[in-house]
Short mmCIF file of C-alpha atoms in Angstrom, two decimals:
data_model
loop_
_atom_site.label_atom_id
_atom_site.label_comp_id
_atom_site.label_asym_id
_atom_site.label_seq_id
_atom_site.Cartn_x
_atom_site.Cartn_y
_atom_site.Cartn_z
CA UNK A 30 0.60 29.18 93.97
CA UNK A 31 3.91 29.36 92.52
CA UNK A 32 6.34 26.14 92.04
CA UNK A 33 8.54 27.02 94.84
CA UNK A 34 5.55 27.69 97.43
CA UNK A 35 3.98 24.17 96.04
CA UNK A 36 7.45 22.55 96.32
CA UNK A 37 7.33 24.01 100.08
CA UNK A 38 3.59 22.39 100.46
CA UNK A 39 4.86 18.97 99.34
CA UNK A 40 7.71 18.50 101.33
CA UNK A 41 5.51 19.84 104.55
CA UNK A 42 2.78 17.22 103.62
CA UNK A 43 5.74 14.47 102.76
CA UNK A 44 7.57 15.44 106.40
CA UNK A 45 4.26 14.76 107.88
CA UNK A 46 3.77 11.41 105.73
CA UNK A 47 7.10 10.15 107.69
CA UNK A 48 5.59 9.99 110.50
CA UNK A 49 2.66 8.34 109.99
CA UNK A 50 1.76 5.28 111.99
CA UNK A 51 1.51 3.37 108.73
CA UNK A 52 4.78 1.77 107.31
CA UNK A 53 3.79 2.20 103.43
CA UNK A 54 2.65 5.52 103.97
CA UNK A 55 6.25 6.28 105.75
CA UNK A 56 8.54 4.43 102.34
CA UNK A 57 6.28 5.83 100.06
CA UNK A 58 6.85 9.61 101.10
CA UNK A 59 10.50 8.28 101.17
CA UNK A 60 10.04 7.17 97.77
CA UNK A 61 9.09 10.33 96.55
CA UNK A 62 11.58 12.39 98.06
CA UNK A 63 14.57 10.82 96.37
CA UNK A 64 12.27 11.51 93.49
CA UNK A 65 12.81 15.08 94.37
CA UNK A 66 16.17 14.68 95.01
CA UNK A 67 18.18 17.92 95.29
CA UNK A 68 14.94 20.23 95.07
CA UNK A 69 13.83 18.50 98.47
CA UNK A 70 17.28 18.20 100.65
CA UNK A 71 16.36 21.01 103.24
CA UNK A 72 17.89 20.15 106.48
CA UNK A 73 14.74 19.55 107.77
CA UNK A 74 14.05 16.80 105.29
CA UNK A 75 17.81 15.35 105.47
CA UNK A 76 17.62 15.12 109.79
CA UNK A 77 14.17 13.21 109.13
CA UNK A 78 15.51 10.86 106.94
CA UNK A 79 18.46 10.53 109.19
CA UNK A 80 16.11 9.78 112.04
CA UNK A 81 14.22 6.86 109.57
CA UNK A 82 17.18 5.11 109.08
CA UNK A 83 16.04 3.74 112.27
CA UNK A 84 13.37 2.92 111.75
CA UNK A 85 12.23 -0.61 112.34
CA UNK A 86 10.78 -1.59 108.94
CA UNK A 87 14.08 -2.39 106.83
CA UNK A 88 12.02 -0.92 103.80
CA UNK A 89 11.86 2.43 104.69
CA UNK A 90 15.31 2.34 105.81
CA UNK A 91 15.91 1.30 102.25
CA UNK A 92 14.28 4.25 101.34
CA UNK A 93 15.63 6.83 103.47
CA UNK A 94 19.14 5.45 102.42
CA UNK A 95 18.20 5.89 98.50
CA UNK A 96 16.46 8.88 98.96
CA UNK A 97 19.85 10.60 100.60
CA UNK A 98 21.60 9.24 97.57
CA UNK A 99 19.42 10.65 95.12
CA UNK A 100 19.98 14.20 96.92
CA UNK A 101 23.70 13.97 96.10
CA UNK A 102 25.84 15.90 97.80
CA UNK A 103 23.63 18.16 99.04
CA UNK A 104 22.87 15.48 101.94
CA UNK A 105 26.93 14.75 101.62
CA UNK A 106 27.27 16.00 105.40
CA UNK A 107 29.58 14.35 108.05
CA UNK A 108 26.35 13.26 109.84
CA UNK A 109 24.97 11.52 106.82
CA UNK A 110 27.34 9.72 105.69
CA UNK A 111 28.09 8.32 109.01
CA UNK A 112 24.62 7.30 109.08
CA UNK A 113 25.07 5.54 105.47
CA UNK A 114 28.60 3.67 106.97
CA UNK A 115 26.72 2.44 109.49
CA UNK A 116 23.57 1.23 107.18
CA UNK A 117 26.01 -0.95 105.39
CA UNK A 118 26.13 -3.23 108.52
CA UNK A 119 22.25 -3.23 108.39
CA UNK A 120 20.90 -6.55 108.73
CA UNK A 121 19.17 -6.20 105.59
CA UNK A 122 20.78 -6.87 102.56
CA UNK A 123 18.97 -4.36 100.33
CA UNK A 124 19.44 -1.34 103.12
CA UNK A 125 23.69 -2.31 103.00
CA UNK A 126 23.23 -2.22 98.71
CA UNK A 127 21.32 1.22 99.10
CA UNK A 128 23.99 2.58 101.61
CA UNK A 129 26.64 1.90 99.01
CA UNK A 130 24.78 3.01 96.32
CA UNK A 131 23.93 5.96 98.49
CA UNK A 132 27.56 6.93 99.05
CA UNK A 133 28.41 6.27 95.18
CA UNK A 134 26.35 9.49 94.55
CA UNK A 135 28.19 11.84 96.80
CA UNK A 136 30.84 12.25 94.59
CA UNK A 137 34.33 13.50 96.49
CA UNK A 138 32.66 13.99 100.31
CA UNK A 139 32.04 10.18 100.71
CA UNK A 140 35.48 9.86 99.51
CA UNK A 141 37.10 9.97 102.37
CA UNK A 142 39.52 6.95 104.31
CA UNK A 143 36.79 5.73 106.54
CA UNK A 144 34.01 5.39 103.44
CA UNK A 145 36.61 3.19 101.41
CA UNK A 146 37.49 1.27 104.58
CA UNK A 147 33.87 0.13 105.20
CA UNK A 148 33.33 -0.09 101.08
CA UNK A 149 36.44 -2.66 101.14
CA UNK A 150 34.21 -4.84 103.75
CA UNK A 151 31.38 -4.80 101.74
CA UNK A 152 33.27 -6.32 99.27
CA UNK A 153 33.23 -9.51 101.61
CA UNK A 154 29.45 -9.05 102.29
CA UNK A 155 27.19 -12.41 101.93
CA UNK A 156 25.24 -10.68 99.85
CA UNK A 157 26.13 -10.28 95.82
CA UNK A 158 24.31 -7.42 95.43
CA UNK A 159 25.77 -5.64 97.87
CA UNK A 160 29.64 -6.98 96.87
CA UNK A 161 28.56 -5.53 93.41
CA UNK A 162 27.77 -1.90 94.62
CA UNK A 163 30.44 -1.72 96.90
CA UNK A 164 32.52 -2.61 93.47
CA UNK A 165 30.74 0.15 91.79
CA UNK A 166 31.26 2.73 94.23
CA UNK A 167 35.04 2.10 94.39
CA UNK A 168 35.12 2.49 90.51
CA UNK A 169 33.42 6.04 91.14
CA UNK A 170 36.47 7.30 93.42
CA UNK A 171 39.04 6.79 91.00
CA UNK A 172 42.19 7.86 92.07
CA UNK A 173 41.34 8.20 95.72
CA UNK A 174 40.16 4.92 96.24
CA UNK A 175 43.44 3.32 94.43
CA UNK A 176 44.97 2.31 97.31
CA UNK A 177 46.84 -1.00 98.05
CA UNK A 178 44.29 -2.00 100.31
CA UNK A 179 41.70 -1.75 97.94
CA UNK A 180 43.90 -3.42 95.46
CA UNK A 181 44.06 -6.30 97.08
CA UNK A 182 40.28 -6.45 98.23
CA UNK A 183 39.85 -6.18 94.33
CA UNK A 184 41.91 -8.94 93.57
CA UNK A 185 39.91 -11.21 95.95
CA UNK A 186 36.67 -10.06 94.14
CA UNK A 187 38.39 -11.39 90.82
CA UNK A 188 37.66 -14.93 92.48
CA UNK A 189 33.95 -14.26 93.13
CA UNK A 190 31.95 -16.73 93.39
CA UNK A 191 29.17 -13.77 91.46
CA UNK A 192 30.43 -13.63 87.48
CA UNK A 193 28.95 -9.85 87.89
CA UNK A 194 31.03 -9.10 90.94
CA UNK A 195 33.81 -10.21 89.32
CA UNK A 196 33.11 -8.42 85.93
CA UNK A 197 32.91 -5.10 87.79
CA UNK A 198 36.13 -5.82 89.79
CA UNK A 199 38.32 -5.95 86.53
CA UNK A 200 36.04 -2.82 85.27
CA UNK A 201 37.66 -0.97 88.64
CA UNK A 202 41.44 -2.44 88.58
CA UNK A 203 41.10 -0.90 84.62
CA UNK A 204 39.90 2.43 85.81
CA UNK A 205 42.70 2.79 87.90
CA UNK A 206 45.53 1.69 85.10
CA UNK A 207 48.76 1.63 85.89
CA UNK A 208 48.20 2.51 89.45
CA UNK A 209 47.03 -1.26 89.38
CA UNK A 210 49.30 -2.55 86.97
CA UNK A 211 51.54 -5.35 89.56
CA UNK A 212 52.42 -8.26 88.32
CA UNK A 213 49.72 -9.86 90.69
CA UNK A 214 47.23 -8.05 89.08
CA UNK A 215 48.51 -8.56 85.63
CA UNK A 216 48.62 -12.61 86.38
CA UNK A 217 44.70 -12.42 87.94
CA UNK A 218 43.41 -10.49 84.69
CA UNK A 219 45.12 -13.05 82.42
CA UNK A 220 43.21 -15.67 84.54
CA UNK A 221 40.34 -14.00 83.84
CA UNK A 222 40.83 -13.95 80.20
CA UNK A 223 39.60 -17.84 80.23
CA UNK A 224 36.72 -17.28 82.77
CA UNK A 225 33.70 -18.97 81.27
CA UNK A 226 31.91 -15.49 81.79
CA UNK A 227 31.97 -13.70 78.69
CA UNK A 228 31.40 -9.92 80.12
CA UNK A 229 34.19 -11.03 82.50
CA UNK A 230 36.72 -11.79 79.81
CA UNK A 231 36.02 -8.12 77.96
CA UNK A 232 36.17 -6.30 80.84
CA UNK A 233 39.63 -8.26 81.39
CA UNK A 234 40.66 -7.46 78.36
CA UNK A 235 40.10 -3.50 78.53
CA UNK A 236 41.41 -3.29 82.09
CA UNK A 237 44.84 -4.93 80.92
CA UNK A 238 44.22 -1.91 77.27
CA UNK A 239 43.99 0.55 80.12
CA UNK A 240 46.79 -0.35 82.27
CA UNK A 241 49.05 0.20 78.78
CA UNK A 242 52.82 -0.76 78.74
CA UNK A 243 53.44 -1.33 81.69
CA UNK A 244 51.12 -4.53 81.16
CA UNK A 245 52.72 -5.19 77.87
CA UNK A 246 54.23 -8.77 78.65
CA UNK A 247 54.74 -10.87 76.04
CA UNK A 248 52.56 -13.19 77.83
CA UNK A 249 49.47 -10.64 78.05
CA UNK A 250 50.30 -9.72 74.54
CA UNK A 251 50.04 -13.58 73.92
CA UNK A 252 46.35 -14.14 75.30
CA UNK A 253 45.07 -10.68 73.81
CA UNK A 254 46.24 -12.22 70.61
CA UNK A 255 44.16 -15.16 71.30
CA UNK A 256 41.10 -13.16 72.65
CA UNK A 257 40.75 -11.77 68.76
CA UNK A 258 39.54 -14.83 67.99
CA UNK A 259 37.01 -14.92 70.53
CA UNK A 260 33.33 -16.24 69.82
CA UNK A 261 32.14 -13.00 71.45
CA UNK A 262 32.31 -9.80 69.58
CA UNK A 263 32.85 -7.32 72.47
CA UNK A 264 35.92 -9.78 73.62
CA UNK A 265 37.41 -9.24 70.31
CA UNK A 266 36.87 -5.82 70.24
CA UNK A 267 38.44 -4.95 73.63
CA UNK A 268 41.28 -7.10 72.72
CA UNK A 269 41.84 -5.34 69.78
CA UNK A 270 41.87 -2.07 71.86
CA UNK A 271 44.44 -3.29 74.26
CA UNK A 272 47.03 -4.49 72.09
CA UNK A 273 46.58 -1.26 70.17
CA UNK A 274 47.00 1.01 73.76
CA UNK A 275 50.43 -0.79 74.60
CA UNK A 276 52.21 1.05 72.14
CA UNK A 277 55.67 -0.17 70.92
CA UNK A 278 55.99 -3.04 73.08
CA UNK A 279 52.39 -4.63 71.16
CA UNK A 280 54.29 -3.88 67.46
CA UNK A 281 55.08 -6.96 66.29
CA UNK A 282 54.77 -8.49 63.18
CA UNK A 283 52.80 -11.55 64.91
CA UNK A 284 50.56 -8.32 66.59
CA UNK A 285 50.25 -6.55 63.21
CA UNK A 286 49.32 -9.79 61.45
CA UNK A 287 46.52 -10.69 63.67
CA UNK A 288 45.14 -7.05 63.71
CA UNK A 289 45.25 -7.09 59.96
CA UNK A 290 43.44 -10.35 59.94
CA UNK A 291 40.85 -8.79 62.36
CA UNK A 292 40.07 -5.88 59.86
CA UNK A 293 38.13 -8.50 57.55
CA UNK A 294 36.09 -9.61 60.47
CA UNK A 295 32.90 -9.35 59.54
CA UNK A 296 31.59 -8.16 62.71
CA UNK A 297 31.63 -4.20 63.18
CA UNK A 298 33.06 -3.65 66.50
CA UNK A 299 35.93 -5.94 65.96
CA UNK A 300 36.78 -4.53 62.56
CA UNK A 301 36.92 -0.94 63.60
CA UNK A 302 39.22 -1.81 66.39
CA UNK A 303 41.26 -3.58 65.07
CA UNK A 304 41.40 -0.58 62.44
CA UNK A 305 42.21 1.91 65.62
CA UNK A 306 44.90 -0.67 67.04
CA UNK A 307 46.80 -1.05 63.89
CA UNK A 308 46.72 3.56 63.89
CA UNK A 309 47.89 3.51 67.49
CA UNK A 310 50.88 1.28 67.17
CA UNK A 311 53.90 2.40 65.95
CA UNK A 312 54.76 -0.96 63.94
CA UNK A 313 57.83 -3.03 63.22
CA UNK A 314 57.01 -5.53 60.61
CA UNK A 315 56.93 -5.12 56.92
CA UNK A 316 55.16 -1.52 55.84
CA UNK A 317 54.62 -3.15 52.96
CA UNK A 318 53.27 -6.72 54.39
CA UNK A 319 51.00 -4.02 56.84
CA UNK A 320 49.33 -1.63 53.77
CA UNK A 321 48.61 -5.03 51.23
CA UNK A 322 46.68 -6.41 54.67
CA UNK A 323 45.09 -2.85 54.96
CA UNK A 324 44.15 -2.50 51.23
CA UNK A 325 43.12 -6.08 50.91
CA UNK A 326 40.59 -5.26 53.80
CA UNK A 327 38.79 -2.37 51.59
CA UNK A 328 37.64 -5.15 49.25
CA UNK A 329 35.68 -6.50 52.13
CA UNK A 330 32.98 -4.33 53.74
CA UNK A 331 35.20 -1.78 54.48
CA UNK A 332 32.18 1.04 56.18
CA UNK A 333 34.18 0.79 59.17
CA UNK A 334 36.83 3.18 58.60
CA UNK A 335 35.93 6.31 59.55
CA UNK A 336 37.55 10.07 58.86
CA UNK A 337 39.63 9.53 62.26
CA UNK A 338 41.38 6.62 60.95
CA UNK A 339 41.64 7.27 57.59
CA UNK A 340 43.10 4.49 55.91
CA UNK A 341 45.11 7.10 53.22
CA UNK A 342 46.67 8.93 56.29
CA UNK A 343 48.01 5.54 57.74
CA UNK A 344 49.49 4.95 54.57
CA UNK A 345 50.93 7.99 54.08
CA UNK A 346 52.42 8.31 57.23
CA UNK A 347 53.82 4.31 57.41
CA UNK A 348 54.67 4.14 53.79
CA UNK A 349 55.69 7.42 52.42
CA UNK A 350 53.74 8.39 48.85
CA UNK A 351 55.76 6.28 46.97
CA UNK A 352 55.30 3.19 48.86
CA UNK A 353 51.92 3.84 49.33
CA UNK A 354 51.46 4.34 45.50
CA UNK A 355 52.78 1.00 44.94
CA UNK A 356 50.52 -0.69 47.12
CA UNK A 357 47.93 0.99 45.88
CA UNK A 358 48.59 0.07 42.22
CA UNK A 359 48.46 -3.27 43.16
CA UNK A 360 45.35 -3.55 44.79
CA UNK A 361 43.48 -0.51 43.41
CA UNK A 362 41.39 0.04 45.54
CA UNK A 363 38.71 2.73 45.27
CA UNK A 364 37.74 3.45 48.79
CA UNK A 365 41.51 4.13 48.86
CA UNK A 366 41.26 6.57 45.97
CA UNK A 367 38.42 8.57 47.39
CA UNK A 368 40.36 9.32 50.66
CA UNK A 369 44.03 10.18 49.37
CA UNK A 370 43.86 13.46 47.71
CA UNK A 371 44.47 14.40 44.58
CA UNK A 372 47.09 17.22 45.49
CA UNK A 373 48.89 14.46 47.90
CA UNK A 374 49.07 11.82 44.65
CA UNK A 375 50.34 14.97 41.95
CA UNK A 376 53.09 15.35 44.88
CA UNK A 377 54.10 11.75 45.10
CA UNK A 378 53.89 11.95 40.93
CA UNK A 379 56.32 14.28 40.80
CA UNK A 380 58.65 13.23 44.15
CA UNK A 381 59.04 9.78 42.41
CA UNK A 382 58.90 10.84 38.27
CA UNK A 383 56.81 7.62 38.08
CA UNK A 384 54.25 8.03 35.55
CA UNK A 385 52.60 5.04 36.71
CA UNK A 386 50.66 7.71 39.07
CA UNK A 387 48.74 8.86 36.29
CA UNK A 388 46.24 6.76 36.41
CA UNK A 389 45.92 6.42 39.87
CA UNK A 390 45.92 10.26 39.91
CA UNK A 391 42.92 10.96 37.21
CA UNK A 392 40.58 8.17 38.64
CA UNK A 393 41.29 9.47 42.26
CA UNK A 394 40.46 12.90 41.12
CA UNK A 395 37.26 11.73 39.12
CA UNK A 396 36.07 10.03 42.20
CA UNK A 397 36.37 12.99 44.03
CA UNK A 398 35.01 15.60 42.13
CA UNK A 399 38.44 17.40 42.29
CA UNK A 400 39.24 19.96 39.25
CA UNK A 401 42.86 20.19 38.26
CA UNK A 402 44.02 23.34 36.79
CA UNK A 403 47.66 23.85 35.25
CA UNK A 404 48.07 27.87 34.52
CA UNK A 405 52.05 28.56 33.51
CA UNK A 406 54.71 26.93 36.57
CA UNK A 407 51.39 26.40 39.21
CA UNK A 408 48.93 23.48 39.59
CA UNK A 409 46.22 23.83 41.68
CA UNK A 410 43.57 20.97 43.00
CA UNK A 411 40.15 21.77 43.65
CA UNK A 412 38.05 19.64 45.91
CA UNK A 413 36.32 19.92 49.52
CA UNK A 414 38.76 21.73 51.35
CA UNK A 415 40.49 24.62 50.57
CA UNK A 416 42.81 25.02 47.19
CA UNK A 417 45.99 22.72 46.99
CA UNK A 418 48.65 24.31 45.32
CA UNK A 419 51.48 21.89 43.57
CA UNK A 420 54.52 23.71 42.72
CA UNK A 421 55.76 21.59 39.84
CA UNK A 422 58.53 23.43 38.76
CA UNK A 423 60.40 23.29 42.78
CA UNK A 424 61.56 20.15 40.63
CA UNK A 425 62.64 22.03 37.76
CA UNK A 426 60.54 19.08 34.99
CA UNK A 427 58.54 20.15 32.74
CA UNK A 428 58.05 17.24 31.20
CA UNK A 429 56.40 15.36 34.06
CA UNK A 430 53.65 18.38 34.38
CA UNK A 431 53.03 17.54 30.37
CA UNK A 432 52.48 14.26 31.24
CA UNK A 433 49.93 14.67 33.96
CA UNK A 434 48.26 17.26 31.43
CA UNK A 435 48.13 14.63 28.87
CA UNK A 436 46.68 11.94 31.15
CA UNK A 437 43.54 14.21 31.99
CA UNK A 438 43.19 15.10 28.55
CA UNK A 439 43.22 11.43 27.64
CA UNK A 440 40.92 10.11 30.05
CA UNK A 441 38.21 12.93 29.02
CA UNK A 442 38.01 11.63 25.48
CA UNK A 443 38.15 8.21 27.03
CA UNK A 444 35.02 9.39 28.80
CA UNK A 445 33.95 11.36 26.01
CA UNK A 446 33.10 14.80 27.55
CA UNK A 447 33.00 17.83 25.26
CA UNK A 448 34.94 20.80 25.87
CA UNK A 449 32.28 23.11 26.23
CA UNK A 450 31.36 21.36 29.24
CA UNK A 451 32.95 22.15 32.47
CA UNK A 452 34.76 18.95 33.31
CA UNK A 453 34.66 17.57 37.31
CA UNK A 454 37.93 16.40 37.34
CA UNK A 455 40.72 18.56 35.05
CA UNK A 456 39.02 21.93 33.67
CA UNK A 457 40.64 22.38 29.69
CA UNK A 458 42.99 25.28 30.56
CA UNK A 459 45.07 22.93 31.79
CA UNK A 460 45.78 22.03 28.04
CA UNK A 461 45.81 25.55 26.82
CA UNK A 462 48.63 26.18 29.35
CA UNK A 463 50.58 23.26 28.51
CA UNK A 464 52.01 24.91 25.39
CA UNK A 465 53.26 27.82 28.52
CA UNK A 466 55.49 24.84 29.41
#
């Protein structure tokens, strides 16, 4: 017997099971038909479990309600999900959770007016658990269920007497973003932001990061600035988020100090965000104030930067090479070192004819494993991506490129390698081409 004929011989056997005089026997072959899900939602099997919602025994109505869900929206038809609208006045509280859960997992068919309409009174059900799925389900509509009305019934479950009810209803006003984003709203997730409920206060905290500007009031920006210095970590982190998705209008100086602050946190998630809010906003305080806070945090723990928010790029890109240079001079950092490149420093070397790159230039191209190689007017770097080429002489100095030859030459005797050996960081043609200079 193949799977498809013992598929068939199952659901026969479970059809029969449903009508057994038993009630266990009935929600168990329930039970194992949302187990089945999709392979088992024959119209046969979908007008049977139709019929057992029903049925007297509120468990197999839970079932039956479940078991539709788990078939997706393969069961998503007209006649179902009128069935499920009218479960979620069941008397039972677990058969109303079910039907919303149920309606949750038939994506854009359940998504119609009449589906939110009853999902909005469930949101004023007795029961928690069924407030909470109703919440859920709402967050799974997105746009479609972003509707004034629901809103509003949101804003209600943001006074929940449930902390998880209320959690979720912030989790749905954020999903929505600006669609959400009245002043109402704004003033009810800023309440939030003090709730005693810690899950309640981070999802508070993203919903206002995903509404953006348009919730970037100086007073939201005010208590995000205070939710850094939250006791728990996921608080912090989402606040750190937030102030970094509101753009411009989150720039500060007060902003930038606090995120800069936040980078020597030493728990993960907050230091890492606070690393991706400080990328994201454009910035209006001191560049230099911003890079020594940046720098100073590489002398913590710094494992939390990562190649997308490389802390050389920000530098670059606030700074310029030359301020960046002097920054990093000042701190010398070498997690810094390892992530500028080499052909990036030789540029700013010979943009700003300070030879106080030198240094900085021969260590960060040591620490690499970068080779250097000077052959008549070209310099080329070597390292993990593809060659750099450094046109030194688009500057017309020669006297700069001796320099930099002379600093690698000097810091291999320093380090004593022969010249028979190949050499990591500057290969010895480089002072054999000199005297081309």
């Amino acid at each position: 017997m193949d799977d498809k004929a013992a598929t068939s011989e199952v659901i026969r056997a479970l059809l029969n099971a449903l009508g057994d005089e038993r009630e266990y026997v009935r929600s168990s072959a329930c039970v194992v038909f949302g187990k089945m899900g999709e392979n088992a939602a024959t119209s046969k099997v979908i007008t049977t479990l139709l019929n057992a919602l029903g049925d007297e025994n509120e468990d197999l109505r839970s079932c039956a309600c479940n078991a539709l869900g788990e078939m997706g929206d393969k069961a998503a038809t007209s006649e179902v999900i009128r069935a499920l609208i009218n479960a979620l006045g069941d008397e039972h509280k677990y058969v109303r959770s079910y039907a919303c859960e149920a309606l949750g997992k038939m994506d854009d068919k359940a998504a119609t007016s009449e589906v939110i309409r009853a999902l909005i009174n469930a949101l004023g059900d007795e029961d928690e658990d069924v407030r909470y799925s109703a919440c859920v389900v709402l967050g799974k509509m997105g746009d479609k269920a972003a509707t004034s009305e629901v809103i509003r019934a949101l804003l209600n479950a943001l006074g929940d007497e449930d902390e998880d009810v209320r959690s979720y209803a912030c989790v749905v006003l954020g999903k929505m973003g600006d669609k959400a984003a009245t002043s109402e709203v704004i003033r009810a997730l800023l309440n939030a932001l003090g709730d005693e409920n810690e899950d309640l206060r981070s999802s508070a905290c993203n919903a206002l990061g995903e509404m953006g500007d348009k919730a970037a009031t100086s007073e939201v920006i005010r208590a995000l600035l205070n939710a850094l210095g939250d006791e728990n970590e996921h608080v912090s982190y989402f606040a750190c988020e937030a102030l970094g998705e509101m753009g411009d209008k989150a720039a500060t100086s007060e902003v930038i100090r606090a995120l800069l602050d936040a980078l020597g946190d030493d728990r993960y998630l907050v230091s890492s965000s606070a690393m991706k809010g400080l990328a994201k906003i454009s910035g209006k305080g001191s560049s230099n104030d911003r890079m020594v806070g940046l720098l100073n945090a590489l002398s913590v723990d710094s494992w939390c930067l990562s190649p997308e928010t490389s802390i050389s790029e920000l530098a670059v890109r606030r700074m310029g090479l030359d301020g960046a240079f002097k920054i990093c001079m000042k701190k010398y950092h070498l997690y810094y070192l390892e992530t500028l490149s080499a052909d990036q420093l030789i540029s700013g070397f010979f943009q700003t004819g300070n030879v106080d790159w030198l240094p900085v230039i021969t260590v960060a191209a040591l620490l690499q494993g970068s080779a250097v190689t000077v052959t008549g007017k070209t310099i080329v770097v070597y390292g993990s991506k593809d060659p750099a080429v450094v046109n030194a002489f688009s500057l017309n100095d020669r006297r700069l490129t001796l320099k930099l030859v002379e600093a690698f030459v000097d810091q291999a005797k320093r380090l004593d390698l022969p010249r028979e050996l190949p050499i990591s960081f500057v290969m010895w043609n480089a002072v054999e081409s000199s005297s081309m200079i």
